[in-house]
Coordinates of C-alpha atoms in Angstrom, one line a residue:
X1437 CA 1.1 -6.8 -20.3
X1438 CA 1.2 -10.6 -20.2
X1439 CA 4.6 -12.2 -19.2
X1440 CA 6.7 -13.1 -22.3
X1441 CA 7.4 -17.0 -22.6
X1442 CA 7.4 -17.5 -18.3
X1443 CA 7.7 -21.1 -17.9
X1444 CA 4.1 -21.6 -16.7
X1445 CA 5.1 -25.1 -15.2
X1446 CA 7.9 -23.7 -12.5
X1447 CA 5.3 -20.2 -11.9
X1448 CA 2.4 -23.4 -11.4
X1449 CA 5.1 -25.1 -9.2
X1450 CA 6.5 -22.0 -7.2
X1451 CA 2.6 -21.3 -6.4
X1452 CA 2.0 -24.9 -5.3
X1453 CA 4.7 -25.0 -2.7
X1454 CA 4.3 -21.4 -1.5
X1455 CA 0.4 -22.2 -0.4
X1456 CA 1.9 -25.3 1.1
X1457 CA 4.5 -23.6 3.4
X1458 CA 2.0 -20.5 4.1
X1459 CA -0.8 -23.5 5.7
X1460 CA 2.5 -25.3 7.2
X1461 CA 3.1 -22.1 9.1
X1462 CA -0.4 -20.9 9.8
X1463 CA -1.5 -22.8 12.8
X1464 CA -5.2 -22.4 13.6
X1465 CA -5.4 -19.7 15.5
X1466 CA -7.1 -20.4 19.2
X1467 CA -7.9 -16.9 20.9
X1468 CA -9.3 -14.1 19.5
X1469 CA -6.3 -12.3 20.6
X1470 CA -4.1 -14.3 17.9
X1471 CA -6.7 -13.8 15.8
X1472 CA -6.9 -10.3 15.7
X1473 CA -3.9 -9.0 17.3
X1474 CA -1.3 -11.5 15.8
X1475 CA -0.1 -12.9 20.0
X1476 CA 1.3 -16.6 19.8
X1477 CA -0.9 -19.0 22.0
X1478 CA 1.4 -18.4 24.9
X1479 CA 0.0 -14.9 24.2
X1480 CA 3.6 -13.2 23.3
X1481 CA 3.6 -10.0 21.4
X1482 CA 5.3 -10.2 17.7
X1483 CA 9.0 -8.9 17.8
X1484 CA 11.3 -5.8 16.5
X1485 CA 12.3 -8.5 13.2
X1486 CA 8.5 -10.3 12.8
X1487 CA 7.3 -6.8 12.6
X1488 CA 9.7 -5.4 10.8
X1489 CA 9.7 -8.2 8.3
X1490 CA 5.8 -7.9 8.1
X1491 CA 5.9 -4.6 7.4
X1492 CA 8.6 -4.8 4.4
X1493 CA 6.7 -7.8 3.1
X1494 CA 3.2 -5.7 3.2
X1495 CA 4.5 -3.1 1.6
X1496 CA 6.8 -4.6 -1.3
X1497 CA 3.9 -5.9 -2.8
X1498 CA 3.0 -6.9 -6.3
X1499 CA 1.5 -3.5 -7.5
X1500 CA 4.0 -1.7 -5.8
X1501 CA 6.8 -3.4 -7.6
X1502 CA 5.4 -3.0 -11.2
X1503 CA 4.4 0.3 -10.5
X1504 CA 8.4 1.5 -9.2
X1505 CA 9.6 -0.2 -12.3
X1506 CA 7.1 0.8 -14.6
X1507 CA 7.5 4.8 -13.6
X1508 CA 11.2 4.4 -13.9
X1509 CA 10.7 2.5 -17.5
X1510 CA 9.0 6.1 -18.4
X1511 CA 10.1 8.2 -16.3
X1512 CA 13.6 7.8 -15.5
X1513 CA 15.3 8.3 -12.2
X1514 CA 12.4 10.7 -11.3
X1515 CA 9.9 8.1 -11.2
X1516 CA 11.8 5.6 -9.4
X1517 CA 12.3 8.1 -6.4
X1518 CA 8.8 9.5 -6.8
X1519 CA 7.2 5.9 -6.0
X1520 CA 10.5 5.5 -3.2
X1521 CA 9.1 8.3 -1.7
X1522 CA 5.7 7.0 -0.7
X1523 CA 7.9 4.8 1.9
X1524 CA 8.4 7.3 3.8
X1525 CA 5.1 7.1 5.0
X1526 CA 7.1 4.6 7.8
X1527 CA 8.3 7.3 9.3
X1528 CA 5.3 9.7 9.2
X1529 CA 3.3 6.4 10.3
X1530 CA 5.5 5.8 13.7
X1531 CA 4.9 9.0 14.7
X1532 CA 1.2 8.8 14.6
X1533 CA 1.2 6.0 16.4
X1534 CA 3.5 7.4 18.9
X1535 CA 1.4 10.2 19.8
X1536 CA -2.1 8.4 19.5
X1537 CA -1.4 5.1 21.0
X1538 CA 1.8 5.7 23.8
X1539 CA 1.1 9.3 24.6
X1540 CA -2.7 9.9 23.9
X1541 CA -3.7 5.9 25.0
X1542 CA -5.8 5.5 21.6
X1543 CA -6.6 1.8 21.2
X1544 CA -7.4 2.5 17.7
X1545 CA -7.3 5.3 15.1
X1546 CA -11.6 5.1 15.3
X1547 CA -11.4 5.8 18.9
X1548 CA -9.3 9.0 18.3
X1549 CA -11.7 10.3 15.4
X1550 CA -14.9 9.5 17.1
X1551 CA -14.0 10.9 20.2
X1552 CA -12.5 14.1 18.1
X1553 CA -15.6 14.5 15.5
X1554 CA -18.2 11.8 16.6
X1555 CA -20.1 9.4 14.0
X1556 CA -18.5 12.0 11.1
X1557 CA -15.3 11.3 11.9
X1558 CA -15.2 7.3 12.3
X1559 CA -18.0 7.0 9.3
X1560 CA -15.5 8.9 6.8
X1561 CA -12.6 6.8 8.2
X1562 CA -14.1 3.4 7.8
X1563 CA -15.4 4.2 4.3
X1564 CA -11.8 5.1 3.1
X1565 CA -10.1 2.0 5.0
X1566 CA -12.6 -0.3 3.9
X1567 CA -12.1 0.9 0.1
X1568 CA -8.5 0.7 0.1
X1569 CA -8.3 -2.9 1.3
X1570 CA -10.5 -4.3 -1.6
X1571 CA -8.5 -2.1 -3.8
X1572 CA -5.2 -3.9 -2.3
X1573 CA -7.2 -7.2 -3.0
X1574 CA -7.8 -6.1 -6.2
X1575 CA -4.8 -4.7 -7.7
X1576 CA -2.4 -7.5 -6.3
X1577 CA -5.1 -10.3 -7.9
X1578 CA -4.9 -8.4 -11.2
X1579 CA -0.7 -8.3 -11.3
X1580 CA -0.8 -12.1 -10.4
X1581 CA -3.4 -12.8 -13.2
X1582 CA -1.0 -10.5 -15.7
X1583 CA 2.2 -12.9 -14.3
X1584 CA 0.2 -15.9 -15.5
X1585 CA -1.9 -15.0 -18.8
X1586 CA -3.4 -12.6 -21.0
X1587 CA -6.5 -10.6 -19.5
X1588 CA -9.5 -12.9 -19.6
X1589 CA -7.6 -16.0 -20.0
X1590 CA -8.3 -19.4 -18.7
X1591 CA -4.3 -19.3 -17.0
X1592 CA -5.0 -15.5 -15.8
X1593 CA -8.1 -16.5 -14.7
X1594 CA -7.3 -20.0 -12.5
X1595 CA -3.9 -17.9 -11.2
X1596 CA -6.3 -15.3 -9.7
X1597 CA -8.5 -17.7 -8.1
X1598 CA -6.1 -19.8 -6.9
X1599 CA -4.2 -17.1 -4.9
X1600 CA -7.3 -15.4 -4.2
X1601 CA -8.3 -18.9 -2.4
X1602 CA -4.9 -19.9 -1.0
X1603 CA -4.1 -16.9 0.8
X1604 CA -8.0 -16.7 2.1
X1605 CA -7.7 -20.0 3.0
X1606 CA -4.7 -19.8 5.4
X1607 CA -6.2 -16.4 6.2
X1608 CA -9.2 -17.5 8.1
X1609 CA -7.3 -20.4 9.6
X1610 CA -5.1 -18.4 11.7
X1611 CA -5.6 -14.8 11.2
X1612 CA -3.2 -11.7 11.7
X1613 CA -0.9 -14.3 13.6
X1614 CA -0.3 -16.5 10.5
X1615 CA 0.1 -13.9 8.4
X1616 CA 3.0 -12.0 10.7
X1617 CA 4.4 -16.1 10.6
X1618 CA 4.1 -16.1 6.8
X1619 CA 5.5 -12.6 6.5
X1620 CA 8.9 -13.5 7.9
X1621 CA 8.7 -16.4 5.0
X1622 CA 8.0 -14.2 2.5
X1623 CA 10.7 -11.5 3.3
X1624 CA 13.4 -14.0 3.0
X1625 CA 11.9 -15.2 -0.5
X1626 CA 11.4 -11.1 -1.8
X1627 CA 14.6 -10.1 -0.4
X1628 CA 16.5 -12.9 -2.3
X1629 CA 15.0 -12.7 -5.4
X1630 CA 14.9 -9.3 -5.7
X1631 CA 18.8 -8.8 -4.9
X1632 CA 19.3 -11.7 -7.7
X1633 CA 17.4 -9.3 -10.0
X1634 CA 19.6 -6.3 -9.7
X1635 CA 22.6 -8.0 -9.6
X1636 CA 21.6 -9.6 -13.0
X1637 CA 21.6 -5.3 -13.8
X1638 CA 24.7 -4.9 -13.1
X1639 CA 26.6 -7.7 -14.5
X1640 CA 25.2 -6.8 -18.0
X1641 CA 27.6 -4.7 -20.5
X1642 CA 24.6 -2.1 -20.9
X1643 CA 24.5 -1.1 -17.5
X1644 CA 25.8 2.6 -16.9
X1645 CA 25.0 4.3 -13.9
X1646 CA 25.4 7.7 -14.9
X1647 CA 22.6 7.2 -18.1
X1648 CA 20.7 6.6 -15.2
X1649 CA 21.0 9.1 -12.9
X1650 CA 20.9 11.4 -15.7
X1651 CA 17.6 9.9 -17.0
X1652 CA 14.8 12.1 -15.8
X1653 CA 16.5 15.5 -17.3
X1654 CA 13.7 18.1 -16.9
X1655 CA 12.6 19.7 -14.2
X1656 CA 9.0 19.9 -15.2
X1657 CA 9.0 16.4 -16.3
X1658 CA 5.9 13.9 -15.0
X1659 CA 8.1 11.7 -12.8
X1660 CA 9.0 15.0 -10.8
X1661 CA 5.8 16.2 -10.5
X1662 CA 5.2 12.6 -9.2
X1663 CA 7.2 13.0 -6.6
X1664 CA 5.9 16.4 -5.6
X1665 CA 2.8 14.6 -5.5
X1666 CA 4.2 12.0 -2.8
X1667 CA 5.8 14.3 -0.6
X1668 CA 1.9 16.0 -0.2
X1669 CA 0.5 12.6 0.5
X1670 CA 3.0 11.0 2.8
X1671 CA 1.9 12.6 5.8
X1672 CA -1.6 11.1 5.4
X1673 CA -0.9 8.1 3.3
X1674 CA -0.2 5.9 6.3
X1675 CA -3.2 6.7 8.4
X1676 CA -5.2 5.1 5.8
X1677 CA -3.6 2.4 5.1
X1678 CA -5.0 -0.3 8.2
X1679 CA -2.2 -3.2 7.2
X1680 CA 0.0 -0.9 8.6
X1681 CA -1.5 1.1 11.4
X1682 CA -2.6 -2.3 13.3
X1683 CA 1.2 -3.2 13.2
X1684 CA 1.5 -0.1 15.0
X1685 CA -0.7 -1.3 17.8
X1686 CA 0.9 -4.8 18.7
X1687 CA 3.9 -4.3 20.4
X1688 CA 6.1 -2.1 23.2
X1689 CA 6.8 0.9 22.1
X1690 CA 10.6 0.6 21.6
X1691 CA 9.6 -2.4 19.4
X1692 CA 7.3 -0.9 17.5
X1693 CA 9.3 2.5 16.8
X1694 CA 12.6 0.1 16.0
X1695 CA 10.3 -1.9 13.7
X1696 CA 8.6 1.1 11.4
X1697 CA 12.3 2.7 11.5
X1698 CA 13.6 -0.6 10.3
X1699 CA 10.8 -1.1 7.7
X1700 CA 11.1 2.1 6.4
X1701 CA 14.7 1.5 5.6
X1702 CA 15.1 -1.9 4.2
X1703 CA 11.5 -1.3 2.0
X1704 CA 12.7 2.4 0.4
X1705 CA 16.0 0.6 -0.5
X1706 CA 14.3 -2.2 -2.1
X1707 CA 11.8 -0.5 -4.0
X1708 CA 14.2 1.9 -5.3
X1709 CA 16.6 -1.0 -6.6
X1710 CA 13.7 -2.6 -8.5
X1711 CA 12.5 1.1 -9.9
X1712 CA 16.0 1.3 -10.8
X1713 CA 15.7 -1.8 -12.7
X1714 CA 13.2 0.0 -14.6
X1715 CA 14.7 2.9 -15.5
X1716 CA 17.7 0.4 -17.0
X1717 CA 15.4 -1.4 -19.1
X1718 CA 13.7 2.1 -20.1
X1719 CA 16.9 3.3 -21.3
X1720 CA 17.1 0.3 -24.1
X1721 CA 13.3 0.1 -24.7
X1722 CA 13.0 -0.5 -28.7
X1723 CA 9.8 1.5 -30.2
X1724 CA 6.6 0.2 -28.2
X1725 CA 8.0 -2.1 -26.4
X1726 CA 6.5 -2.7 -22.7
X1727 CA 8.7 -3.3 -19.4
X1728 CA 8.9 -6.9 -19.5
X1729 CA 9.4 -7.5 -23.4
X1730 CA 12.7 -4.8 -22.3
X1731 CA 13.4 -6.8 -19.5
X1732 CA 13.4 -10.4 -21.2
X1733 CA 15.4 -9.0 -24.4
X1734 CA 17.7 -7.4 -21.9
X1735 CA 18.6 -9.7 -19.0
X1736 CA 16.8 -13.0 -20.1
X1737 CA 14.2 -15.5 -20.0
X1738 CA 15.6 -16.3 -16.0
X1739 CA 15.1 -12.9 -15.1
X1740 CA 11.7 -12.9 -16.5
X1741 CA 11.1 -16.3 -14.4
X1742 CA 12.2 -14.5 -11.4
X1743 CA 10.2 -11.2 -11.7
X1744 CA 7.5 -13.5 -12.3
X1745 CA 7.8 -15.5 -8.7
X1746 CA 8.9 -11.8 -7.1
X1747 CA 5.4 -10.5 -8.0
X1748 CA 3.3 -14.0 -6.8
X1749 CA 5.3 -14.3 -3.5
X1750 CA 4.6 -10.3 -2.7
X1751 CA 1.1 -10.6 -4.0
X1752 CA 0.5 -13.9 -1.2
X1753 CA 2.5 -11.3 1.5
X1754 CA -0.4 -8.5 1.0
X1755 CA -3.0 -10.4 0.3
X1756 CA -2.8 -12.8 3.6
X1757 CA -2.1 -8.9 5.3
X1758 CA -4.9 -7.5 4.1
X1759 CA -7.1 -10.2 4.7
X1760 CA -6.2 -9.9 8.5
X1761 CA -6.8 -6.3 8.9
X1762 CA -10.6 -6.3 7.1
X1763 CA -11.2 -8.8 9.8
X1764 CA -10.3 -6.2 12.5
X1765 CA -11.9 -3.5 10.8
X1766 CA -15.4 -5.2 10.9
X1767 CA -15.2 -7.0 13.6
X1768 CA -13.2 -4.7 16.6
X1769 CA -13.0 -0.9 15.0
X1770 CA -16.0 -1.0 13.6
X1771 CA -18.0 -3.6 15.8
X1772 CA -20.2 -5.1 13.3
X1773 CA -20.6 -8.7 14.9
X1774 CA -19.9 -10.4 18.0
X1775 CA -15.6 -10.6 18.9
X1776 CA -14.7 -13.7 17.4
X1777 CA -12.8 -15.6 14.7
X1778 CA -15.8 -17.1 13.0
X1779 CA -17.2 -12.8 12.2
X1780 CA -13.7 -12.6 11.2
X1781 CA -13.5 -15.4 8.6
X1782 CA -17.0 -13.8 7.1
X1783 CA -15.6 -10.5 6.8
X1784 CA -12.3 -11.9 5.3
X1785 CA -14.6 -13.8 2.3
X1786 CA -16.7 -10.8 1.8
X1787 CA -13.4 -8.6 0.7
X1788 CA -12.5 -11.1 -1.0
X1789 CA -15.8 -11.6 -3.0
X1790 CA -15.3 -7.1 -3.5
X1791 CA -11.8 -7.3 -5.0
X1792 CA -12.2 -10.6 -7.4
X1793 CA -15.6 -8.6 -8.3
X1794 CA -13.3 -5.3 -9.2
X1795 CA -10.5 -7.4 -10.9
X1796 CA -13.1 -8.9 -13.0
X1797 CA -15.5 -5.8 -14.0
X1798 CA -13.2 -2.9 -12.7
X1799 CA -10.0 -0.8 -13.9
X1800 CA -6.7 -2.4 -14.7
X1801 CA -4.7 0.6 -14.2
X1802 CA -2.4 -0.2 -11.4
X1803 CA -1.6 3.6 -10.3
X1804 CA -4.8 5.1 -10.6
X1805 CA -5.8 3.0 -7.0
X1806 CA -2.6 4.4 -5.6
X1807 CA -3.4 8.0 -6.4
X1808 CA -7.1 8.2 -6.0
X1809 CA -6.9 6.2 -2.4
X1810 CA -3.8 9.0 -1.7
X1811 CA -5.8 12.0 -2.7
X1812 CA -9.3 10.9 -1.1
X1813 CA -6.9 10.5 2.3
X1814 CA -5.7 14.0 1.8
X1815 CA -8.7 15.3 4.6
X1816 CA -6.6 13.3 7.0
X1817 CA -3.5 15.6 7.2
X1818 CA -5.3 18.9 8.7
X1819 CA -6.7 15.9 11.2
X1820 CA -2.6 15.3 11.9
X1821 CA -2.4 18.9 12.0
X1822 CA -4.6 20.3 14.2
X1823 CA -5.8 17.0 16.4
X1824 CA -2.9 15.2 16.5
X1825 CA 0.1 17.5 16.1
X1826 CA -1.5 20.3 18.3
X1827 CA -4.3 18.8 20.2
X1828 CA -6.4 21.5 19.0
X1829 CA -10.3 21.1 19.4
X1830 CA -11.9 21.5 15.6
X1831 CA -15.7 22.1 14.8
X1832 CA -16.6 18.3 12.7
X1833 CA -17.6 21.0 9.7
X1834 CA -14.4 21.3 8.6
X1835 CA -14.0 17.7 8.6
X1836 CA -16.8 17.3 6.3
X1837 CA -15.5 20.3 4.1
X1838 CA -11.9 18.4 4.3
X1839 CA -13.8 15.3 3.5
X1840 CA -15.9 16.7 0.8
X1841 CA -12.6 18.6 -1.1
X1842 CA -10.8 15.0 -0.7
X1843 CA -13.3 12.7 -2.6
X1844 CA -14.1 15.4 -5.5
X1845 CA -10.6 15.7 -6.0
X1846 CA -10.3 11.7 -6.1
X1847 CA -13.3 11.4 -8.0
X1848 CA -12.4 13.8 -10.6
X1849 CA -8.5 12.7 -11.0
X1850 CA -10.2 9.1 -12.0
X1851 CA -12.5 10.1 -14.3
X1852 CA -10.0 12.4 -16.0
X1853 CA -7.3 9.9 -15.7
X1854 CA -10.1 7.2 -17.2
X1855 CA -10.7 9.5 -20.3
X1856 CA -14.3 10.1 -19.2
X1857 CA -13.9 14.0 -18.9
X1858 CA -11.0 16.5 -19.8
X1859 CA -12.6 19.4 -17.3
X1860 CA -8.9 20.1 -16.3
X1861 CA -7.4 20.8 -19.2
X1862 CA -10.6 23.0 -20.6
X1863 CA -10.3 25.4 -17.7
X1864 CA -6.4 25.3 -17.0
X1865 CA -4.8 23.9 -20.1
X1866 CA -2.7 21.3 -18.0
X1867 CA -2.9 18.4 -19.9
X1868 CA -0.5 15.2 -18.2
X1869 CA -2.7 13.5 -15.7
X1870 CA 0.3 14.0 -13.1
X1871 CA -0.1 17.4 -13.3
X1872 CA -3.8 17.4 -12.8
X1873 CA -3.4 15.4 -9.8
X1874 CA -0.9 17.8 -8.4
X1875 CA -3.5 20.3 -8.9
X1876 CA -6.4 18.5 -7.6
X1877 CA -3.9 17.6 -4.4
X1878 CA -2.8 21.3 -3.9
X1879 CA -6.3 22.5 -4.0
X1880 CA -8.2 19.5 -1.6
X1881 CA -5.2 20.4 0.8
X1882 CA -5.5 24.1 0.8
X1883 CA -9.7 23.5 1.3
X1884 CA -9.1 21.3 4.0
X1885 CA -6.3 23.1 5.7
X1886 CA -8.5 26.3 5.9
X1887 CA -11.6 24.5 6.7
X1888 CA -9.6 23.6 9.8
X1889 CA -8.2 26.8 10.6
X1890 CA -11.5 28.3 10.1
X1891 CA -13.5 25.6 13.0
X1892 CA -10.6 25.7 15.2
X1893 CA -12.1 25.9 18.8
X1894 CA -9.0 26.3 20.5
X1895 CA -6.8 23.8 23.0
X1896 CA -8.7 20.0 23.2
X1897 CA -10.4 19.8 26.8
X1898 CA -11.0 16.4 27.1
X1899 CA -8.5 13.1 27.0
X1900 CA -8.4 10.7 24.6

């Protein structure tokens, strides 16, 4: 889905002076308390607005914007609340940390598991976490390298590499504290452009609000079982999702509740404008025509331009994010290597190395990492549940049987989503791939739910 007729010189130009401002901003960081846990040098905790900002920034990211648009280009109003809905994983995601961090004293979300299931619990965690940020690598690489070129490309190729090195680059030099710096950067870029881009919508003669709330017509239509599918995975979605549960462990805790309230906010509204945007452009879509032939035709070769920067700047916001939290993965949750900066920068290039491996020989569907991450998370809700909601002690079986139902219904949506098998459809005669991940969702839940219920040992005996 190559970008039609972009100026390549201004996206060229708009890439040069973004890396330039991101290292102006990223001062080396010297503690490993920057480093890792984003404090200035005078060793000041990020504020409500820098961590509000960051959040937005790591959440509006490349893949999220095409997908929102791309699911109301199809879909209709349904898929543009259907993706909106992930976001409120903000406010599922506050609460967690409330209870683990400020009333339970968790330093981390490994502590909590470990301490609740032993080497089971931490070992299933760090496997998830760890394949979700090279699949945030990946996917934001692969929407840059669409911005810039065909697939394969020399200009899709050098755009992927250059961003992939920019953003390391900055990365390593300062850690989660230049990229909460770069964040507040990259907000006020998104925000603008983004605004500029719907208000281009609304000026145009085509635009008819009530074509699009009436878009998504059936009930049983894919975009509403898409959102049933995000209401199942909110509750889990942001405990695997590192970038932001570290956020969540930074600041006071009246900052940090202001800030996820804040984020969730200010993101859902602006993720819903741009998969509104979608849903315009689906509603004029001429035969085969893709989402950005529609747009172009529709709003013009400067909206096209500005998508095309939108989906760079957010890629460089995640990407720098993302970078930050593999560091404290490896190096503090999971202790591989001594606390410093230097294990950091080596884990930082070694994601890195993963997600340009996956963009290269890997999938370019852009949803399928959102809904196969989503459902392998699934075995964390009955650990919300039980362990966090009720502080209930649970045998680490039904972890593993939560854990077990999670990844085979992952496993199985991708390779029936990929083509590879049609199982689902043989046995139940449900044939739209969001229908057989609602099923696959439905049943992983129930098995871990019961699993749960089944090893529950009654009240937890022992602190955090």
């Amino acid at each position: 889905m190559p970008m039609p007729d972009v100026s390549f010189a201004l996206l060229t130009g708009t890439l040069v002076a973004l890396a330039v401002a991101s290292f102006m901003l990223a001062p080396r960081a010297r503690t490993a308390e920057g480093f890792f846990f984003g404090t200035s040098p005078a060793g000041v905790a990020p504020g409500v607005w820098t961590l509000t900002f960051s959040q937005v920034t790591t959440w509006i990211f490349a893949r999220s914007l095409l997908n929102a648009a791309i699911l109301g280009y199809f879909f209709g109003i349904a898929g543009a609340l259907a993706y909106t809905a992930y976001y409120l994983s903000f406010l599922t995601g506050a609460w967690i940390v409330d209870r683990l961090r400020f009333e339970r004293g968790a330093r981390n979300i490994q502590g909590f598991l470990h301490q609740r299931f032993g080497r089971i619990g931490t070992g299933s965690f760090n496997l998830l976490v760890g394949v979700r940020l090279v699949s945030e690598v990946f996917a934001n690489l692969l929407v840059v390298g669409i911005v810039f070129g065909a697939t394969g490309s020399l200009a899709y190729t050098v755009a992927i590499l250059a961003v992939a090195g920019v953003t390391l680059g900055y990365s390593m030099l300062g850690g989660l504290h230049a990229s909460l710096r770069t964040d507040v950067l990259q907000f006020g870029i998104l925000t603008a452009l983004l605004i500029v881009l719907f208000a281009m919508m609304l000026l145009v003669p085509e635009f008819a609000p009530g074509a699009i709330l009436a878009s998504s017509p059936e009930l049983v239509s894919p975009g509403w079982i898409l959102l049933l599918v995000a209401l199942i995975q909110v509750p889990s979605y942001p405990l695997h999702d590192p970038v932001m549960m570290d956020r969540g462990f930074l600041a006071d805790r009246a900052t940090t509740r202001r800030s996820f309230v804040h984020a969730f906010w200010i993101s859902a509204l602006l993720i819903l404008a741009f998969g509104l945007l979608g849903v315009f452009t689906g509603l004029h879509r001429s035969g085969t025509e893709e989402f950005l032939d529609t747009l172009t035709r529709l709003l013009g070769q400067p909206a096209a331009l500005l998508l095309g920067i939108a989906l760079v700047v957010s890629a460089a916001s995640t990407m720098d994010s993302t970078f930050a939290s593999t560091a404290k993965l490896t190096v503090i949750d999971m202790n591989l290597g001594r606390r410093s900066s230097t294990h950091g920068r080596v884990a930082m290039a070694l994601f890195a190395a993963a997600g340009l491996l996956m963009v290269f020989f890997g999938t370019q569907d852009l949803f399928a990492a959102v809904a196969v991450s989503g459902t392998a998370a699934l075995f964390l809700t009955p650990v919300i549940v039980w362990s966090i909601a009720f502080d209930r002690e649970v045998a680490p079986a039904a972890l593993v049987a939560a854990v077990a139902a999670s990844l085979t219904g992952a496993v199985l949506y991708f390779l029936e989503s990929s083509g590879h098998v049609a199982w689902i459809e043989a046995l139940t005669g449900i044939g739209h791939d969001y229908s057989k991940l609602l099923l696959l969702n439905l049943v992983a839940l129930t098995v871990g739910l019961t699993a749960f219920a089944l090893g529950d040992r009654g009240p937890a005996r022992r602190p955090v």
